[in-house]
Short mmCIF file of C-alpha atoms in Angstrom, two decimals:
data_model
loop_
_atom_site.label_atom_id
_atom_site.label_comp_id
_atom_site.label_asym_id
_atom_site.label_seq_id
_atom_site.Cartn_x
_atom_site.Cartn_y
_atom_site.Cartn_z
CA MET A 10 6.23 5.16 10.81
CA ASN A 11 6.62 6.00 7.12
CA VAL A 12 10.21 6.11 5.63
CA THR A 13 11.43 9.14 3.48
CA ILE A 14 14.47 9.10 1.08
CA THR A 15 15.44 11.94 -0.66
CA ASN A 16 18.17 13.58 -3.15
CA GLU A 17 18.57 16.82 -4.79
CA PHE A 18 15.74 16.26 -7.27
CA LEU A 19 13.18 13.91 -5.56
CA THR A 20 11.55 13.03 -2.29
CA ALA A 21 9.86 9.54 -1.93
CA THR A 22 7.82 8.42 1.12
CA ILE A 23 6.96 4.77 1.69
CA ASN A 24 4.51 3.13 4.18
CA PRO A 25 5.96 -0.14 5.79
CA LEU A 26 2.33 -1.23 5.64
CA GLY A 27 2.63 -3.16 2.19
CA ALA A 28 5.96 -1.15 1.75
CA GLU A 29 3.78 1.15 -0.37
CA LEU A 30 5.00 4.15 -2.11
CA ILE A 31 2.73 6.96 -0.97
CA SER A 32 4.55 10.18 -2.25
CA LEU A 33 7.01 11.02 -4.93
CA LYS A 34 7.57 14.68 -5.43
CA ASP A 35 9.97 17.21 -6.67
CA SER A 36 10.05 21.01 -5.54
CA SER A 37 6.78 21.66 -6.93
CA ASN A 38 4.72 18.62 -7.92
CA GLU A 39 3.40 15.45 -6.38
CA TYR A 40 3.28 12.60 -8.83
CA ILE A 41 1.60 9.97 -6.69
CA TRP A 42 -2.17 9.60 -6.30
CA GLU A 43 -3.19 10.90 -2.85
CA GLY A 44 -5.04 7.81 -2.11
CA ASN A 45 -8.75 9.63 -1.51
CA PRO A 46 -11.00 6.61 -0.70
CA GLU A 47 -13.87 8.24 -2.48
CA PHE A 48 -12.16 6.93 -5.70
CA TRP A 49 -9.58 4.60 -4.51
CA GLY A 50 -7.85 4.34 -1.06
CA LYS A 51 -4.49 2.99 -2.15
CA HIS A 52 -1.32 4.42 -3.83
CA SER A 53 0.97 1.87 -5.20
CA PRO A 54 0.42 -1.52 -3.82
CA ILE A 55 2.46 -4.58 -4.20
CA LEU A 56 0.83 -7.59 -5.99
CA PHE A 57 1.99 -10.89 -4.66
CA PRO A 58 1.84 -13.84 -4.59
CA ILE A 59 -0.86 -13.38 -7.31
CA VAL A 60 -2.02 -10.63 -9.80
CA GLY A 61 -5.48 -10.08 -10.39
CA THR A 62 -8.37 -12.26 -9.22
CA LEU A 63 -8.50 -16.10 -8.87
CA LYS A 64 -11.46 -18.07 -10.15
CA ASP A 65 -13.80 -18.31 -7.16
CA ASN A 66 -10.90 -16.65 -5.09
CA THR A 67 -9.50 -20.06 -4.86
CA TYR A 68 -6.71 -22.30 -6.18
CA THR A 69 -5.53 -25.77 -5.89
CA TYR A 70 -1.99 -26.91 -4.98
CA GLU A 71 -0.93 -30.64 -4.21
CA GLY A 72 -4.50 -31.61 -3.89
CA ASN A 73 -5.41 -28.91 -1.30
CA ASP A 74 -7.66 -25.86 -1.85
CA TYR A 75 -6.49 -22.23 -0.87
CA ASN A 76 -8.40 -19.01 -0.74
CA MET A 77 -6.92 -15.66 -1.68
CA THR A 78 -8.39 -12.41 -2.46
CA ARG A 79 -7.45 -10.20 -5.51
CA HIS A 80 -3.73 -9.36 -5.89
CA GLY A 81 -2.81 -11.51 -2.88
CA PHE A 82 -1.77 -10.54 0.71
CA ALA A 83 1.68 -8.74 0.55
CA ARG A 84 -0.14 -5.28 0.29
CA ASP A 85 -1.91 -5.77 3.53
CA ASN A 86 1.22 -6.89 5.72
CA HIS A 87 3.78 -4.88 7.36
CA PHE A 88 7.23 -4.95 6.19
CA VAL A 89 10.52 -4.47 8.12
CA VAL A 90 13.22 -2.16 7.09
CA LYS A 91 16.29 -4.20 6.38
CA GLU A 92 18.56 -1.61 5.07
CA ARG A 93 18.48 2.28 4.63
CA ASP A 94 20.54 5.37 3.89
CA SER A 95 19.49 8.74 2.75
CA ARG A 96 18.74 7.84 -0.87
CA SER A 97 17.56 4.08 -0.56
CA VAL A 98 15.76 1.68 1.69
CA VAL A 99 15.13 -2.13 1.60
CA PHE A 100 11.79 -3.57 2.85
CA SER A 101 11.39 -7.26 3.55
CA PHE A 102 8.31 -9.41 4.49
CA SER A 103 8.63 -13.15 5.19
CA SER A 104 6.21 -15.97 5.09
CA ASN A 105 4.57 -16.77 8.51
CA GLU A 106 1.91 -18.83 10.12
CA GLU A 107 -0.82 -16.69 8.58
CA THR A 108 0.42 -16.69 4.95
CA LEU A 109 1.04 -20.39 5.09
CA LYS A 110 -2.79 -20.89 5.57
CA GLN A 111 -3.18 -19.18 2.08
CA TYR A 112 -0.05 -19.78 0.35
CA PRO A 113 2.14 -23.06 1.48
CA PHE A 114 5.49 -21.70 0.51
CA THR A 115 8.35 -20.32 2.57
CA PHE A 116 9.82 -17.15 1.00
CA GLU A 117 11.12 -13.68 1.63
CA LEU A 118 10.05 -10.76 -0.41
CA GLU A 119 12.02 -7.67 -0.66
CA LEU A 120 11.45 -4.34 -2.28
CA LYS A 121 14.33 -1.82 -2.67
CA TYR A 122 13.52 1.94 -3.37
CA THR A 123 16.51 3.85 -4.72
CA LEU A 124 16.82 7.49 -5.89
CA LYS A 125 19.20 8.23 -8.71
CA GLU A 126 19.01 11.66 -10.09
CA LYS A 127 15.19 12.26 -11.21
CA THR A 128 14.39 8.49 -11.30
CA LEU A 129 12.93 6.34 -8.61
CA HIS A 130 13.94 2.70 -8.93
CA LEU A 131 11.96 -0.11 -7.47
CA ASP A 132 13.61 -3.44 -7.45
CA TYR A 133 11.83 -6.60 -6.19
CA THR A 134 13.59 -9.85 -5.00
CA VAL A 135 11.64 -13.03 -4.31
CA LYS A 136 13.55 -15.72 -2.35
CA ASN A 137 12.47 -19.27 -2.20
CA LEU A 138 13.43 -20.29 1.46
CA GLY A 139 11.65 -23.69 1.30
CA ASP A 140 12.35 -27.18 0.19
CA LYS A 141 10.15 -27.27 -3.03
CA ILE A 142 9.64 -25.20 -6.19
CA GLN A 143 7.68 -21.93 -5.46
CA LEU A 144 4.96 -20.79 -7.66
CA PHE A 145 4.13 -17.07 -7.64
CA ALA A 146 3.07 -14.15 -9.60
CA LEU A 147 4.36 -10.39 -9.10
CA GLY A 148 3.25 -7.03 -10.18
CA ALA A 149 3.28 -3.35 -9.36
CA HIS A 150 0.24 -0.77 -9.13
CA PRO A 151 1.51 2.64 -9.10
CA ALA A 152 -1.27 5.44 -9.36
CA PHE A 153 -0.10 8.71 -10.78
CA ALA A 154 -1.95 11.97 -9.89
CA LEU A 155 -3.68 13.63 -13.07
CA PRO A 156 -4.87 16.99 -11.81
CA GLY A 157 -7.24 18.92 -14.13
CA ASN A 158 -9.02 17.70 -17.19
CA PHE A 159 -8.35 13.95 -17.58
CA GLU A 160 -8.55 14.33 -21.30
CA ASP A 161 -5.53 16.52 -21.42
CA TYR A 162 -3.43 13.62 -20.77
CA SER A 163 -1.99 11.22 -23.06
CA LEU A 164 0.38 8.14 -23.15
CA THR A 165 3.03 7.58 -25.52
CA PHE A 166 4.32 4.03 -26.02
CA GLU A 167 7.95 3.52 -26.77
CA LYS A 168 7.24 1.60 -29.97
CA GLU A 169 4.41 1.76 -32.32
CA GLU A 170 1.85 -0.84 -30.99
CA GLY A 171 -1.25 -2.54 -32.26
CA LEU A 172 -3.02 -2.15 -28.77
CA ILE A 173 -4.96 -5.24 -28.30
CA SER A 174 -6.65 -5.48 -24.78
CA SER A 175 -7.90 -8.55 -23.22
CA GLN A 176 -11.29 -7.80 -21.68
CA LEU A 177 -12.34 -8.73 -18.16
CA GLU A 178 -15.56 -10.45 -17.33
CA ASN A 179 -16.43 -10.69 -13.50
CA ASP A 180 -12.96 -9.68 -12.77
CA LEU A 181 -11.52 -12.68 -14.81
CA VAL A 182 -9.77 -12.52 -18.18
CA SER A 183 -11.98 -13.49 -20.94
CA GLU A 184 -10.95 -14.55 -24.58
CA LYS A 185 -12.35 -11.56 -25.75
CA THR A 186 -10.11 -8.89 -27.08
CA VAL A 187 -10.58 -5.23 -28.17
CA LYS A 188 -8.45 -3.04 -30.14
CA ILE A 189 -7.60 0.28 -28.55
CA GLU A 190 -7.59 3.02 -31.06
CA SER A 191 -4.48 5.16 -30.92
CA ASP A 192 -2.41 7.62 -33.34
CA LYS A 193 0.66 5.33 -34.01
CA ASN A 194 2.31 5.24 -30.68
CA LYS A 195 0.13 7.90 -28.77
CA LEU A 196 -3.23 7.23 -26.72
CA VAL A 197 -5.24 10.10 -25.62
CA LEU A 198 -6.75 9.24 -22.32
CA SER A 199 -10.41 9.29 -21.57
CA HIS A 200 -12.55 7.60 -18.94
CA LYS A 201 -14.42 5.99 -21.66
CA LEU A 202 -11.43 3.65 -22.25
CA PHE A 203 -11.97 2.24 -18.70
CA GLU A 204 -15.64 1.62 -18.99
CA ASN A 205 -15.03 -2.08 -18.90
CA ASP A 206 -12.35 -1.87 -15.97
CA ALA A 207 -8.63 -2.10 -16.79
CA LEU A 208 -6.69 -2.23 -20.11
CA ILE A 209 -4.83 -5.54 -20.24
CA PHE A 210 -1.90 -6.10 -22.48
CA LYS A 211 -0.41 -9.36 -22.44
CA THR A 212 2.22 -8.53 -24.97
CA LEU A 213 3.81 -5.19 -25.91
CA ILE A 214 6.87 -4.28 -27.94
CA SER A 215 7.32 -1.19 -25.72
CA LYS A 216 9.25 -1.42 -22.28
CA LYS A 217 8.68 2.33 -21.69
CA ILE A 218 5.49 4.52 -21.53
CA THR A 219 5.59 8.24 -21.26
CA LEU A 220 2.66 10.16 -19.44
CA ASN A 221 2.17 13.68 -21.19
CA LYS A 222 -0.01 16.66 -20.29
CA LEU A 223 -1.14 18.68 -23.35
CA ASP A 224 1.42 16.84 -25.28
CA THR A 225 4.29 17.66 -22.91
CA PRO A 226 6.04 14.81 -21.48
CA PHE A 227 6.37 14.73 -17.64
CA LEU A 228 7.08 11.21 -16.50
CA ASN A 229 8.30 7.81 -17.78
CA VAL A 230 7.52 4.49 -16.47
CA ASN A 231 10.24 1.81 -17.59
CA PHE A 232 9.20 -1.80 -17.17
CA HIS A 233 11.96 -3.81 -18.90
CA ASP A 234 11.62 -6.87 -16.44
CA PHE A 235 7.91 -7.23 -16.71
CA PRO A 236 6.18 -8.94 -19.75
CA HIS A 237 2.56 -7.79 -19.26
CA LEU A 238 1.06 -4.22 -18.50
CA GLY A 239 -2.27 -3.18 -16.98
CA ILE A 240 -3.66 0.35 -17.33
CA TRP A 241 -6.34 1.41 -15.02
CA THR A 242 -8.61 4.14 -13.18
CA LYS A 243 -11.81 4.56 -11.67
CA ALA A 244 -14.76 6.42 -13.13
CA ASN A 245 -14.06 10.14 -13.31
CA ALA A 246 -11.08 9.74 -11.09
CA PRO A 247 -7.99 12.09 -11.34
CA PHE A 248 -5.37 9.28 -11.48
CA LEU A 249 -4.09 6.61 -13.80
CA CYS A 250 -2.27 3.45 -12.86
CA ILE A 251 0.43 1.91 -15.14
CA GLU A 252 0.95 -1.44 -13.74
CA PRO A 253 3.98 -3.63 -14.80
CA TRP A 254 2.72 -7.35 -14.21
CA GLN A 255 4.39 -10.90 -14.21
CA GLY A 256 1.00 -12.67 -14.31
CA TYR A 257 -2.65 -11.68 -14.37
CA SER A 258 -6.03 -12.83 -13.45
CA ASP A 259 -7.42 -16.18 -14.02
CA SER A 260 -9.92 -16.88 -16.87
CA SER A 261 -13.37 -18.35 -16.73
CA THR A 262 -11.80 -21.72 -18.04
CA SER A 263 -8.84 -21.73 -15.68
CA THR A 264 -8.40 -25.33 -14.12
CA GLY A 265 -7.57 -23.62 -10.74
CA LYS A 266 -4.44 -25.54 -10.34
CA LEU A 267 -1.63 -22.98 -9.48
CA GLU A 268 0.82 -24.78 -11.59
CA ASP A 269 -1.53 -24.19 -14.72
CA LYS A 270 -2.06 -20.51 -14.00
CA GLU A 271 -0.84 -18.42 -17.04
CA GLY A 272 2.24 -16.11 -16.04
CA ILE A 273 3.03 -18.11 -13.01
CA VAL A 274 6.66 -18.10 -11.98
CA LEU A 275 8.51 -21.35 -10.98
CA LEU A 276 11.50 -20.55 -8.63
CA ALA A 277 13.77 -23.50 -7.37
CA THR A 278 14.58 -24.01 -3.79
CA GLY A 279 17.34 -21.79 -2.63
CA LYS A 280 17.05 -19.41 -5.73
CA GLU A 281 15.90 -15.86 -5.98
CA TYR A 282 13.72 -13.87 -8.61
CA ASN A 283 14.69 -10.38 -9.47
CA ALA A 284 12.56 -7.79 -11.28
CA GLY A 285 12.31 -4.03 -11.27
CA PHE A 286 10.84 -0.91 -12.75
CA SER A 287 11.45 2.80 -12.44
CA ILE A 288 9.60 6.07 -12.48
CA GLU A 289 11.54 8.92 -14.14
CA ILE A 290 10.67 12.49 -13.90
CA LEU A 291 11.09 14.57 -16.89
CA ARG A 292 10.38 18.19 -15.68
#
């Protein structure tokens, strides 16, 4: 059963399957993509324990090969509700016999949703419950509904950026980059921007992006804890994903060893890793 939290400004609904945010609305607007499978059947999946695609969908750890599909398995598993009140909820998912076949680490992954005024905070905690260093990546994939003309929308970066996007080839990050033309810190959206799949920014000065419609700001994504960012949509789709990442896809030259993977986090036994981002409604 879906879980709903609410305050005087916003209502958020989360599906325990993947602890996925499926709705964020105020009294008159829905901000999360509806998940129409004609374009893309998800809303805001968790990316764990990898972000993006592995070379040959395989990695090697301690001499053993493991298979894992794009973005990992957390988004396809049921989470349990660990704590809950009217304005916040904590979801938890732990390693089990099936995850160990793909990922030989003992862990707990928590995702806490909290409403504070006009902001939804999403806070992730990874706990290493095993007896060896845990290696993982973590990311978010929220899709925002953009009804009407897609080119009426724009992004404003917190800082003036030289937007250099790493290019994808066969779902892997290549050594090719492209400069994304923008007006100082403003990027006008068009589907042409995404003809070669996602925009991948390995480094940004900004830690906040504003979504605008007809130059009027209506939503901020704050991602101070995440070093990388993906921006993506499907051809002619009325949504945009703004994706805070720790880690990204393999490259064609990747060794396949998990410890060599760019962006991988090393978490000592008994320790925990915390990261979060927030969605702030400006209307």
